[in-house]
Coordinates of C-alpha atoms in Angstrom, one line a residue:
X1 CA 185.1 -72.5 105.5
X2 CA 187.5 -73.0 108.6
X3 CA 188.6 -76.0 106.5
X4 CA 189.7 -74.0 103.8
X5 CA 191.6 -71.6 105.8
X6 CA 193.6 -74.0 107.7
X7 CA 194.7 -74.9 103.9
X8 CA 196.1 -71.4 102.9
X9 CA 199.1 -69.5 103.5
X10 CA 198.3 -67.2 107.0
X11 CA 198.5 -63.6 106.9
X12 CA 201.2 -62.8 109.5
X13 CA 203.4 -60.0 108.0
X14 CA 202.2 -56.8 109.5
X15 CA 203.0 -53.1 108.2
X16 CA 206.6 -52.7 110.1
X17 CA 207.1 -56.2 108.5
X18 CA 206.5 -55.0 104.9
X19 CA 208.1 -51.9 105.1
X20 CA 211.3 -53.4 106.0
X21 CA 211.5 -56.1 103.9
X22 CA 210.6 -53.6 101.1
X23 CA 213.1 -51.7 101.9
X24 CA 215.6 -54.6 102.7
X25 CA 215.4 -55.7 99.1
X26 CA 217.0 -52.5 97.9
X27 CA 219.8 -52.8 100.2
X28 CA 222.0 -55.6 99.7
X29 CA 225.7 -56.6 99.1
X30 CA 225.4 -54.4 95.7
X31 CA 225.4 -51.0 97.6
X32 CA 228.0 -51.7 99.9
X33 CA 230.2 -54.1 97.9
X34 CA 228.9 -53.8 94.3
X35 CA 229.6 -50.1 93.7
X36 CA 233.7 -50.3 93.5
X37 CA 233.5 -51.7 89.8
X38 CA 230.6 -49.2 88.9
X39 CA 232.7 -46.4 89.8
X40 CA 235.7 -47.6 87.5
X41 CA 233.2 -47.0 84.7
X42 CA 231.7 -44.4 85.6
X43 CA 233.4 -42.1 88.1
X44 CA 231.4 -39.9 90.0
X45 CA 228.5 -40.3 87.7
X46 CA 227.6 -43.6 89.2
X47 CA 225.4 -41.2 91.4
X48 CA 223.3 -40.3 88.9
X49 CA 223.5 -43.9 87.5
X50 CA 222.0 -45.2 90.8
X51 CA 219.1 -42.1 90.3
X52 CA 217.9 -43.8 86.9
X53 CA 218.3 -47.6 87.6
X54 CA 216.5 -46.4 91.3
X55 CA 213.3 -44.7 88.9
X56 CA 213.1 -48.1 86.8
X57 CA 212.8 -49.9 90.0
X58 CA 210.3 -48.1 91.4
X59 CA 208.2 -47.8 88.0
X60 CA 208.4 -52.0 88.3
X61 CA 207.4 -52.1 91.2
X62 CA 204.5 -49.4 91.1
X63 CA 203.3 -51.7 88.3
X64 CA 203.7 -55.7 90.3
X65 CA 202.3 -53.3 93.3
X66 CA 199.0 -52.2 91.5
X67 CA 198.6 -55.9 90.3
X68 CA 199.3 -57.4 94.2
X69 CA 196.8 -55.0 96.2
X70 CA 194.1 -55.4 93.8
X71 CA 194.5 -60.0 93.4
X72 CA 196.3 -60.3 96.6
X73 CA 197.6 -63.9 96.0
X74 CA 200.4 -66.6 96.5
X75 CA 202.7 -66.4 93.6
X76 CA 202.6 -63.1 93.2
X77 CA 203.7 -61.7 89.3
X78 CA 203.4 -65.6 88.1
X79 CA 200.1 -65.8 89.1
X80 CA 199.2 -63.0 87.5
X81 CA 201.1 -63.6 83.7
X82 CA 199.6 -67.4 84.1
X83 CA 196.0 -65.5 84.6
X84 CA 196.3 -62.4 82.1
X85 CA 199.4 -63.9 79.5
X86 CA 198.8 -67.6 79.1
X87 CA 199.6 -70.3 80.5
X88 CA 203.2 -70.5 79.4
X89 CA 203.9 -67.3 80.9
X90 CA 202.9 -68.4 84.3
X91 CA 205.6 -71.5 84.0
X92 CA 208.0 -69.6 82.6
X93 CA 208.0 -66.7 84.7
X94 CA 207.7 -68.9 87.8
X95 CA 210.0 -71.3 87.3
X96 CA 212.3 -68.3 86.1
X97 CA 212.4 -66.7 89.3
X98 CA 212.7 -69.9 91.4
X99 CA 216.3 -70.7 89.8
X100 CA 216.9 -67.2 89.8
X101 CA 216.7 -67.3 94.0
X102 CA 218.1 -70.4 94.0
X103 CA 221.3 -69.8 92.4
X104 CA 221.7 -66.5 94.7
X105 CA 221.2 -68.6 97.9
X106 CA 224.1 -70.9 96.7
X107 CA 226.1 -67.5 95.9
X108 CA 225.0 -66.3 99.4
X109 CA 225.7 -69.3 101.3
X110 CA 229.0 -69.3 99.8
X111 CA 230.1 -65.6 100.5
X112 CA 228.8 -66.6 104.1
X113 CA 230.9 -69.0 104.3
X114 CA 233.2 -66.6 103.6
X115 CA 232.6 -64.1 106.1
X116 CA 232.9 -66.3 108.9
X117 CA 236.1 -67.3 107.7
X118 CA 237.3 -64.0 108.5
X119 CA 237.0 -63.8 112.1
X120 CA 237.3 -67.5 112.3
X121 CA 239.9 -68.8 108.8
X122 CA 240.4 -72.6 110.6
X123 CA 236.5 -73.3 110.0
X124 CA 235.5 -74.6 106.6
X125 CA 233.3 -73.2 104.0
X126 CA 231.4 -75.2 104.0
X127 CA 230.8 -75.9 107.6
X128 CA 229.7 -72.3 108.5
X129 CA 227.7 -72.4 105.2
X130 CA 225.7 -75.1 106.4
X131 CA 225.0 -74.0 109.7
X132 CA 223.2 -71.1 108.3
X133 CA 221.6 -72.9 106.0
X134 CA 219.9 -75.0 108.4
X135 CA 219.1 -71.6 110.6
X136 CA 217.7 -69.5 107.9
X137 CA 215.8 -72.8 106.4
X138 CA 214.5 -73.7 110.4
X139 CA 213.2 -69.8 110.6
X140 CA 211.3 -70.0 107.6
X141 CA 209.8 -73.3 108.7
X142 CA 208.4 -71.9 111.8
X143 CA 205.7 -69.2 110.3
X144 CA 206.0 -66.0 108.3
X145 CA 206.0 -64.0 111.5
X146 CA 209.2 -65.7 112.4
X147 CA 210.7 -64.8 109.0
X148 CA 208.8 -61.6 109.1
X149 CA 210.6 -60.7 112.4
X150 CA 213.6 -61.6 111.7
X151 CA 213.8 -59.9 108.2
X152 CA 212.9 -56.7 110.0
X153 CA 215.9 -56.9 112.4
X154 CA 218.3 -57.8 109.3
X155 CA 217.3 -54.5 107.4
X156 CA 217.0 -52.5 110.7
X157 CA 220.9 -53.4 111.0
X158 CA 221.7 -52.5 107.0
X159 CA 219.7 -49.3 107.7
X160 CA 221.2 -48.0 110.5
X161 CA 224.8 -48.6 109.1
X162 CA 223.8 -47.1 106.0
X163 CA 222.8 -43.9 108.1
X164 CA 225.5 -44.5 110.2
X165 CA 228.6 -44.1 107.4
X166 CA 226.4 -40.9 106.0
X167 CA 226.3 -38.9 109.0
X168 CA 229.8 -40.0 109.5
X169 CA 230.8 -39.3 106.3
X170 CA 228.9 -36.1 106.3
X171 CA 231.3 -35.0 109.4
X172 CA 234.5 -35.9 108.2
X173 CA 233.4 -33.7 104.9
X174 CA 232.1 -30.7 106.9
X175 CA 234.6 -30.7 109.5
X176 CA 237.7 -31.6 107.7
X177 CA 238.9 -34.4 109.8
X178 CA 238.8 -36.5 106.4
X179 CA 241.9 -34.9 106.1
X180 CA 242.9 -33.2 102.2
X181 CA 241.5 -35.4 99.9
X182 CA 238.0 -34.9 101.3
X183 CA 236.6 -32.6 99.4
X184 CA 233.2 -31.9 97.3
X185 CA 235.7 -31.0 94.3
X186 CA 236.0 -34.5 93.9
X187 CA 232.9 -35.1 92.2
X188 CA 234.0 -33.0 89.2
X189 CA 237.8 -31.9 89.1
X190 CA 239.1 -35.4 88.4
X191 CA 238.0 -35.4 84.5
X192 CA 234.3 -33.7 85.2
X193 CA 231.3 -35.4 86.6
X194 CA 231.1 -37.9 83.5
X195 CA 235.0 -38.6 82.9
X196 CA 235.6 -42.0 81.3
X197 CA 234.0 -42.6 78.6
X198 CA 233.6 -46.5 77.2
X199 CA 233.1 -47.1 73.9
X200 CA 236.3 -45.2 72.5
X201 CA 238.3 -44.5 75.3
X202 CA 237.9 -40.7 74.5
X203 CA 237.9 -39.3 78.2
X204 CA 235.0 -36.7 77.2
X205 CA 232.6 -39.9 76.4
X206 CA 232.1 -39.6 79.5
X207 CA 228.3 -40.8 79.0
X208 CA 228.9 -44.4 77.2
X209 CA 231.0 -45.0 80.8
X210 CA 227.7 -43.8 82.7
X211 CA 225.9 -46.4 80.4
X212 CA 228.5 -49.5 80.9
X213 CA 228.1 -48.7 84.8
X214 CA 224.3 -48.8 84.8
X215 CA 224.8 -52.8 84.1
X216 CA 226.0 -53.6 87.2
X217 CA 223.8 -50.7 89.0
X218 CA 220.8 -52.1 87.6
X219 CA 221.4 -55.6 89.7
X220 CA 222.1 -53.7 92.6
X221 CA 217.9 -53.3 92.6
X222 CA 217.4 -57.3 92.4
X223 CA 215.1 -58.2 95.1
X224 CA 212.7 -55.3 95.0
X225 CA 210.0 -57.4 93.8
X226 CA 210.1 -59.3 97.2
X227 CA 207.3 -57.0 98.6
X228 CA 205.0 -58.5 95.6
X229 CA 205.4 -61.9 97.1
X230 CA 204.6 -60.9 100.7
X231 CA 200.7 -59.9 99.6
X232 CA 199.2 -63.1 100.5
X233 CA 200.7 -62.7 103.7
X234 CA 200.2 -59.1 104.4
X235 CA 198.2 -58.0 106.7
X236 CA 195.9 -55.4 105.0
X237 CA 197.5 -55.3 101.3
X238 CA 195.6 -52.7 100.2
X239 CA 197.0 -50.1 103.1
X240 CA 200.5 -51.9 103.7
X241 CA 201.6 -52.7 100.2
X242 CA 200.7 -49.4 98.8
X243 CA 202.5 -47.8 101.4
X244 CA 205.9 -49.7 101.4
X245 CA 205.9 -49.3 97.3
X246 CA 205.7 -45.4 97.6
X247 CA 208.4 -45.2 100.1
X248 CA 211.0 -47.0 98.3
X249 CA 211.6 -44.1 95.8
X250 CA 213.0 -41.4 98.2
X251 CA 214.6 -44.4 100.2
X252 CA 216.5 -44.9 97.2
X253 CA 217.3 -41.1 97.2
X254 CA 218.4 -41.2 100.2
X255 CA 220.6 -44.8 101.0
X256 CA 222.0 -45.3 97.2
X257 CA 222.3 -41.3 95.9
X258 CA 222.3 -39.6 99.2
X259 CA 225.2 -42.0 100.6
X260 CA 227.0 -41.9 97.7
X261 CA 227.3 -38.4 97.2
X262 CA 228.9 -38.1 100.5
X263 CA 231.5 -41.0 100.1
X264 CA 232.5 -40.2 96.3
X265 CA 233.2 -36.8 97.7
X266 CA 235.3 -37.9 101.0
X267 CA 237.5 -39.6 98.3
X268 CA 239.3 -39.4 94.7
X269 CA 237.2 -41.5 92.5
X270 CA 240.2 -42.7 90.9
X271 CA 241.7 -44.3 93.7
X272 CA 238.6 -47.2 93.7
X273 CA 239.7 -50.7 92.8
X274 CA 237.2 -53.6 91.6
X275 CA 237.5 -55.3 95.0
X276 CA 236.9 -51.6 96.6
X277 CA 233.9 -50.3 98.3
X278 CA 233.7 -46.6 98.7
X279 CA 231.5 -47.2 102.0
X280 CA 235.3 -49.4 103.0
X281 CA 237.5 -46.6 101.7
X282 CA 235.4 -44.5 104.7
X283 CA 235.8 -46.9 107.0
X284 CA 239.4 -46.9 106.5
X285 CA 240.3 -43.0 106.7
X286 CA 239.0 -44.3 110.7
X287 CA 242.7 -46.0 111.3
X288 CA 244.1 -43.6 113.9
X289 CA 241.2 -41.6 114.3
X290 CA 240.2 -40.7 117.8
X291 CA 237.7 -38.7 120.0
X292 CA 236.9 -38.1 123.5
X293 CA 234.0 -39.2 125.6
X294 CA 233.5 -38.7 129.2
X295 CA 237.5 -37.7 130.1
X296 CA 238.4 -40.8 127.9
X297 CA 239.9 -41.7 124.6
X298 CA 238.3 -43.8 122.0
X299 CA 240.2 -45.4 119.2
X300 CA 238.5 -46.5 116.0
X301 CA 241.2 -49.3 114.7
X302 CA 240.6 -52.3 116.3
X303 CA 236.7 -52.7 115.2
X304 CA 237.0 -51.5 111.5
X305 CA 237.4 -54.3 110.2
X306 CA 234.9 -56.0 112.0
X307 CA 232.1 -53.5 111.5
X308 CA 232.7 -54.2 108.0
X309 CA 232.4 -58.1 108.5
X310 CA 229.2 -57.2 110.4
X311 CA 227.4 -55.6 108.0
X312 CA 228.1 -57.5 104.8
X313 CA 227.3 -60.7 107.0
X314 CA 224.1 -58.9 107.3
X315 CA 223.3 -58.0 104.0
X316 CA 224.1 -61.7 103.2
X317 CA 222.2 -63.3 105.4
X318 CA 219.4 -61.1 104.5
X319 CA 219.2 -61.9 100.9
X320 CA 219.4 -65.4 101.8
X321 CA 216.8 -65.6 104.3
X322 CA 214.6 -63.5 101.3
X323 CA 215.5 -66.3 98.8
X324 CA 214.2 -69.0 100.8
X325 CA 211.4 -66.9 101.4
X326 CA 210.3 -65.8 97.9
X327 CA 211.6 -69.6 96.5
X328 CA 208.8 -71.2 99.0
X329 CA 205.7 -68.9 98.3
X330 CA 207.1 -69.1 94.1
X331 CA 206.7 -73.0 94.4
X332 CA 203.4 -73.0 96.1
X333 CA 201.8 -70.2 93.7
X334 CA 203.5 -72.7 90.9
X335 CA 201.3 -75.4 92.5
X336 CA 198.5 -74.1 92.5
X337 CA 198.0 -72.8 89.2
X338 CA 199.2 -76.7 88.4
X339 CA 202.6 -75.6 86.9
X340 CA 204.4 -77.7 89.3
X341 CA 203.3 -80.9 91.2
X342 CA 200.5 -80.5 93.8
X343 CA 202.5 -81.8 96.5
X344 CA 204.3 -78.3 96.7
X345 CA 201.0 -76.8 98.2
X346 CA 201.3 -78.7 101.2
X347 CA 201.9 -76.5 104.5
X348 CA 202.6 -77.2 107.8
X349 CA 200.7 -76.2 111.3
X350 CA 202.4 -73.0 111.0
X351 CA 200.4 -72.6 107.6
X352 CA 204.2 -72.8 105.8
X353 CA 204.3 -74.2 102.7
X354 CA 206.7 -77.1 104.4
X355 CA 207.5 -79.0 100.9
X356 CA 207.9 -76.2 98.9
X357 CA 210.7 -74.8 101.8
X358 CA 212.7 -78.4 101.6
X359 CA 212.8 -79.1 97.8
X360 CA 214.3 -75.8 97.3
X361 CA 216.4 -76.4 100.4
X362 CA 217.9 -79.9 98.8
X363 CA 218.9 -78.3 95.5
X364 CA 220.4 -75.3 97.5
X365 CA 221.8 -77.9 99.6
X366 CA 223.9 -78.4 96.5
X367 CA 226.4 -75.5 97.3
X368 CA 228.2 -77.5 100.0
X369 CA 229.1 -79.9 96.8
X370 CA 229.9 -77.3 94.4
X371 CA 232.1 -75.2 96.7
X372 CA 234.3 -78.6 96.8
X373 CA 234.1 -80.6 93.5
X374 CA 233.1 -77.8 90.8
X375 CA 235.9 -75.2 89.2
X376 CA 235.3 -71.7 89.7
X377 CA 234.3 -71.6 85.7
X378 CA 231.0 -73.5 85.8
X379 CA 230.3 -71.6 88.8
X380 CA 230.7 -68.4 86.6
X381 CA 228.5 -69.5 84.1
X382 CA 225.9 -70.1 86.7
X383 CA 226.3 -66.4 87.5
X384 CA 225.8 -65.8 84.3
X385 CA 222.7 -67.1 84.3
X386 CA 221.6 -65.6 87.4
X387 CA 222.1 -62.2 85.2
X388 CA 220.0 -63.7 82.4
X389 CA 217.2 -64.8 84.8
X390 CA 217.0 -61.3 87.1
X391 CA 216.3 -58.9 83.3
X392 CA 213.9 -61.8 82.1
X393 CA 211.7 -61.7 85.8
X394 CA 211.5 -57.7 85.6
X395 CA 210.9 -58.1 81.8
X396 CA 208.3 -60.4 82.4
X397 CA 206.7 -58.1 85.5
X398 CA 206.1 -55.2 83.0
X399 CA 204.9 -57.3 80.6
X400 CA 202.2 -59.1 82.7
X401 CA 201.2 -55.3 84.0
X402 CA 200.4 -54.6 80.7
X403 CA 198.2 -57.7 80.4
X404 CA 196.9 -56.8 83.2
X405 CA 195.6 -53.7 82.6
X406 CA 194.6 -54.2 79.1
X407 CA 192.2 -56.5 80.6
X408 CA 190.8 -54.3 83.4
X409 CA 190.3 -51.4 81.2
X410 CA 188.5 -53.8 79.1
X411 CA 186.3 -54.8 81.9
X412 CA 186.1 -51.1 83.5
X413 CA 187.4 -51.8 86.4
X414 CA 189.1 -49.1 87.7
X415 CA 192.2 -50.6 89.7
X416 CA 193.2 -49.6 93.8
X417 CA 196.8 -48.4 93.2
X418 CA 197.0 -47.7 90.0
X419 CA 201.1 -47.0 88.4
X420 CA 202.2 -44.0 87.8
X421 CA 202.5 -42.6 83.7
X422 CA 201.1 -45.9 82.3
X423 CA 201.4 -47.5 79.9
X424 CA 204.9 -44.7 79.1
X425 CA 206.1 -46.1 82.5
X426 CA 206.1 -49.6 81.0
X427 CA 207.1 -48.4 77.8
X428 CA 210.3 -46.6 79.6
X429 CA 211.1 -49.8 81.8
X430 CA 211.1 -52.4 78.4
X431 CA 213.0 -50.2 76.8
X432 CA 215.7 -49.4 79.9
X433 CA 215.9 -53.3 80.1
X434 CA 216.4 -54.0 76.1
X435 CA 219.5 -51.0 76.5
X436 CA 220.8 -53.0 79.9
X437 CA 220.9 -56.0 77.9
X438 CA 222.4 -54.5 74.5
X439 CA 225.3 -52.6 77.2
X440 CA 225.8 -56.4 78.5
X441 CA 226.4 -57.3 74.9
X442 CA 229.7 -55.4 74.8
X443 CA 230.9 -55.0 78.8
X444 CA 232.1 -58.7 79.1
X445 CA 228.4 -60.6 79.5
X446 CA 227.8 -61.5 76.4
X447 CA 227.1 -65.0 77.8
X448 CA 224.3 -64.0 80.1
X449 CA 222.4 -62.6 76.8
X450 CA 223.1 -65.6 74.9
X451 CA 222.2 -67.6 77.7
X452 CA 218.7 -65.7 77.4
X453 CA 216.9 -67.5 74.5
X454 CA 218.8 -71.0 75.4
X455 CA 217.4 -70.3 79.1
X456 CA 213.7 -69.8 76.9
X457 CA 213.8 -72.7 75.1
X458 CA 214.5 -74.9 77.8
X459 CA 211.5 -73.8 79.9
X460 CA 209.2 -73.6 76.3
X461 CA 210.7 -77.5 76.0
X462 CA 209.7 -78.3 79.7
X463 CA 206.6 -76.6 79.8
X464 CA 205.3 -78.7 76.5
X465 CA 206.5 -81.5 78.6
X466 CA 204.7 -80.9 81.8
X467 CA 201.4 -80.4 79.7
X468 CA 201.4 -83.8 77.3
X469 CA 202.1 -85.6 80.9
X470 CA 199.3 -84.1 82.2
X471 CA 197.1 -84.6 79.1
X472 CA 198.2 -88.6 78.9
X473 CA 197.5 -88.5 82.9
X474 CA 193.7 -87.2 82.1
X475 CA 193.2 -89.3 79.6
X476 CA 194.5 -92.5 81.0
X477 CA 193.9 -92.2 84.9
X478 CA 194.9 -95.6 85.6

């Protein structure tokens, strides 16, 4: 028995652990970076965009949550559509997810490159891209703790800047030191609440602009499922899992709809840019602004900037510290259902799954090569793929829940934490996803949903592969 255990993944991540990566998942680069081009579309109605992409979420993950806590296991929502789908299922949605998070660590790494270049432009990319990815990559190998600790600290930082620029925000509104502009007013008298419509440029279509924007809020939410991966590592699923999943929804309320609110009304919507953040625009109205502390005078100007840098370094090192994460624990569940070679399952003393962690860290590796040799358009298309990939792996989730139940009900098994308003939760979700993906049709990514069925017949082709080797292995062992 001690055998076996010194053979499984160790169950390290405690509840401050999972309630911080749960709620590091839904804040990323999206909300502070990601909401510029959103707004363009949308104007102040991105608010309420963020509302109903923020419900889908949490409806997916109420449904991977009430599969995790009652199967606790490694591969988390693979596991599950390779046990209750088929067999195909489990490949596809596995190795769906693992190119998923390995084409947003190579985005990652690169926009951390980036970052670094700001305080420091004589350095490389792809010097400072590689120094973190042999950090991140070394903290993973340690033990889940490790990564569990240091995820905590990463989302304590995006938290507390998050509730920083709202009670910020909240002053320059109430008191009026956000000078004229700031005003509530600007959350309707600029065209109304909905005021650019999409699909015929008629300014009182205001609701097909809402429905362009909720493509690019809906990505915003990637990473959520993260908490699904941690259960066979959680101390106490059935408590700490539960617990995290709940919280997200008014977390939501408050980071993405409660933040936002303040910031669209500290500003003209009108005067956002693509490469514009409202969260920077607020940051910005602090040039030349100035209080008094102990008989002295403090000046905001010098460290905007860098606050900035700061917390989008954050965010980024975050997501990619998740990625190698979620990639390892995705291989090893892939391994063990026999979707991918046994070798995978292999773990260290730490009880981390050491081979998974360095085949996904050699193809990431790969980023230090593409930043130099490949054009910016194949990059692109790789992005586009990442799109494709992130609506298939929540497609997939609500699917398998669905499975899922189906078979417990059949079994009357009555589940721990069972999802709210099944199966018209699920129903809802598919049918949010199938409008995301008809929206992508006609904002500019068409490729990601032709990519889609290509993407599908690639792993269909593979996976047919994988099991005729196998077959000829049985059947000729020598």
């Amino acid at each position: 028995m001690q055998e076996n255990k010194e053979k499984e993944l160790k169950r390290g991540l405690s509840n401050r652990h999972i309630q911080l990566i749960a709620l590091g998942g839904a804040i990323g680069t999206g909300l502070f970076l990601g909401v510029g081009q959103a707004a363009i579309l949308a104007g102040p109605s991105v608010i309420l965009g963020y509302a109903i992409a923020g419900l889908v979420a949490f409806f997916i993950m109420r449904q991977l949550g009430e599969m995790v806590v009652q199967e606790p296991v490694s591969g988390s929502f693979s596991t599950f559509a390779n046990k209750y789908w088929g067999p195909f299922a489990g490949f596809a949605s596995g190795w769906n997810y693992w190119i998923l998070y390995i084409l947003v660590s190579m985005a990652e790494l690169t926009a951390i490159g980036k970052y670094v270049q700001f305080w420091y432009p004589d350095i490389p990319l792809w010097v400072s891209s590689l120094f973190f990815f042999l950090i991140i990559n070394a903290i993973n190998l340690a033990s889940v703790k490790v990564y569990g600790e240091t995820e905590f600290w990463f989302s304590i930082i995006k938290v507390v800047a998050i509730i920083a620029m709202i009670i910020f925000g909240a002053y320059l509104l109430i008191s009026g030191n956000g000078g004229e502009r700031a005003t509530v007013e600007n959350l309707y008298n600029d065209g109304g609440f909905l005021p650019h419509g999409w699909l015929n440029g008629n300014s009182t279509d205001g609701y097909s602009g809402l429905l362009a924007a909720l493509v690019i809020i809906m990505f915003s939410f990637g990473g959520l499922e993260l908490v699904g991966i941690t259960a066979a590592e959680a101390e106490n699923p059935e408590k700490n899992i539960p617990k995290a999943t709940n919280q997200v929804l008014w977390r939501i309320l408050v980071f993405y709809v409660g933040a936002l609110f303040i910031l669209f009304s500290l500003m003209p919507w009108r005067s956002i840019t693509a490469d514009t953040s409202p969260f920077v625009e607020v940051f910005a109205t602090l040039k030349g602004f100035q209080f008094e502390l102990f008989g002295s005078t403090f000046y905001f100007t010098n460290i905007i900037a860098n606050v900035l840098n700061v917390i989008v370094l954050t965010a980024a090192l975050s997501v990619y510290n998740s990625c190698v994460y979620s990639n390892s624990r995705m291989l090893y569940g892939l391994a063990e259902q026999g979707n991918a070679p046994s070798f995978l399952k292999k773990l260290n003393k730490n009880h981390s799954p050491i081979a998974a962690i360095l085949v996904s860290a050699a193809i990431v590796a790969i980023t230090v090569v593409i930043n130099k040799l490949i054009p910016e358009e194949a990059l692109g298309i790789l992005m586009s793929l990442v799109v494709s990939a992130l609506i298939i792996n929540w497609i997939m989730i609500t699917l398998t829940h669905m499975f899922f139940r189906k078979q417990k009900d059949k079994e009357g098994v009555k589940t721990k934490f069972p999802t709210i308003l099944y199966p018209i939760s699920n129903y809802f979700s598919l049918l949010f996803l199938v409008g995301v993906l008809v929206m992508m049709w006609f904002t500019g990514l068409k490729i990601s949903v032709e990519l889609i069925p290509i993407w599908l017949i690639l792993l269909f082709i593979s996976y047919k592969f994988i099991m005729a080797y196998r077959a000829n292995q049985k059947n000729n062992p020598n």
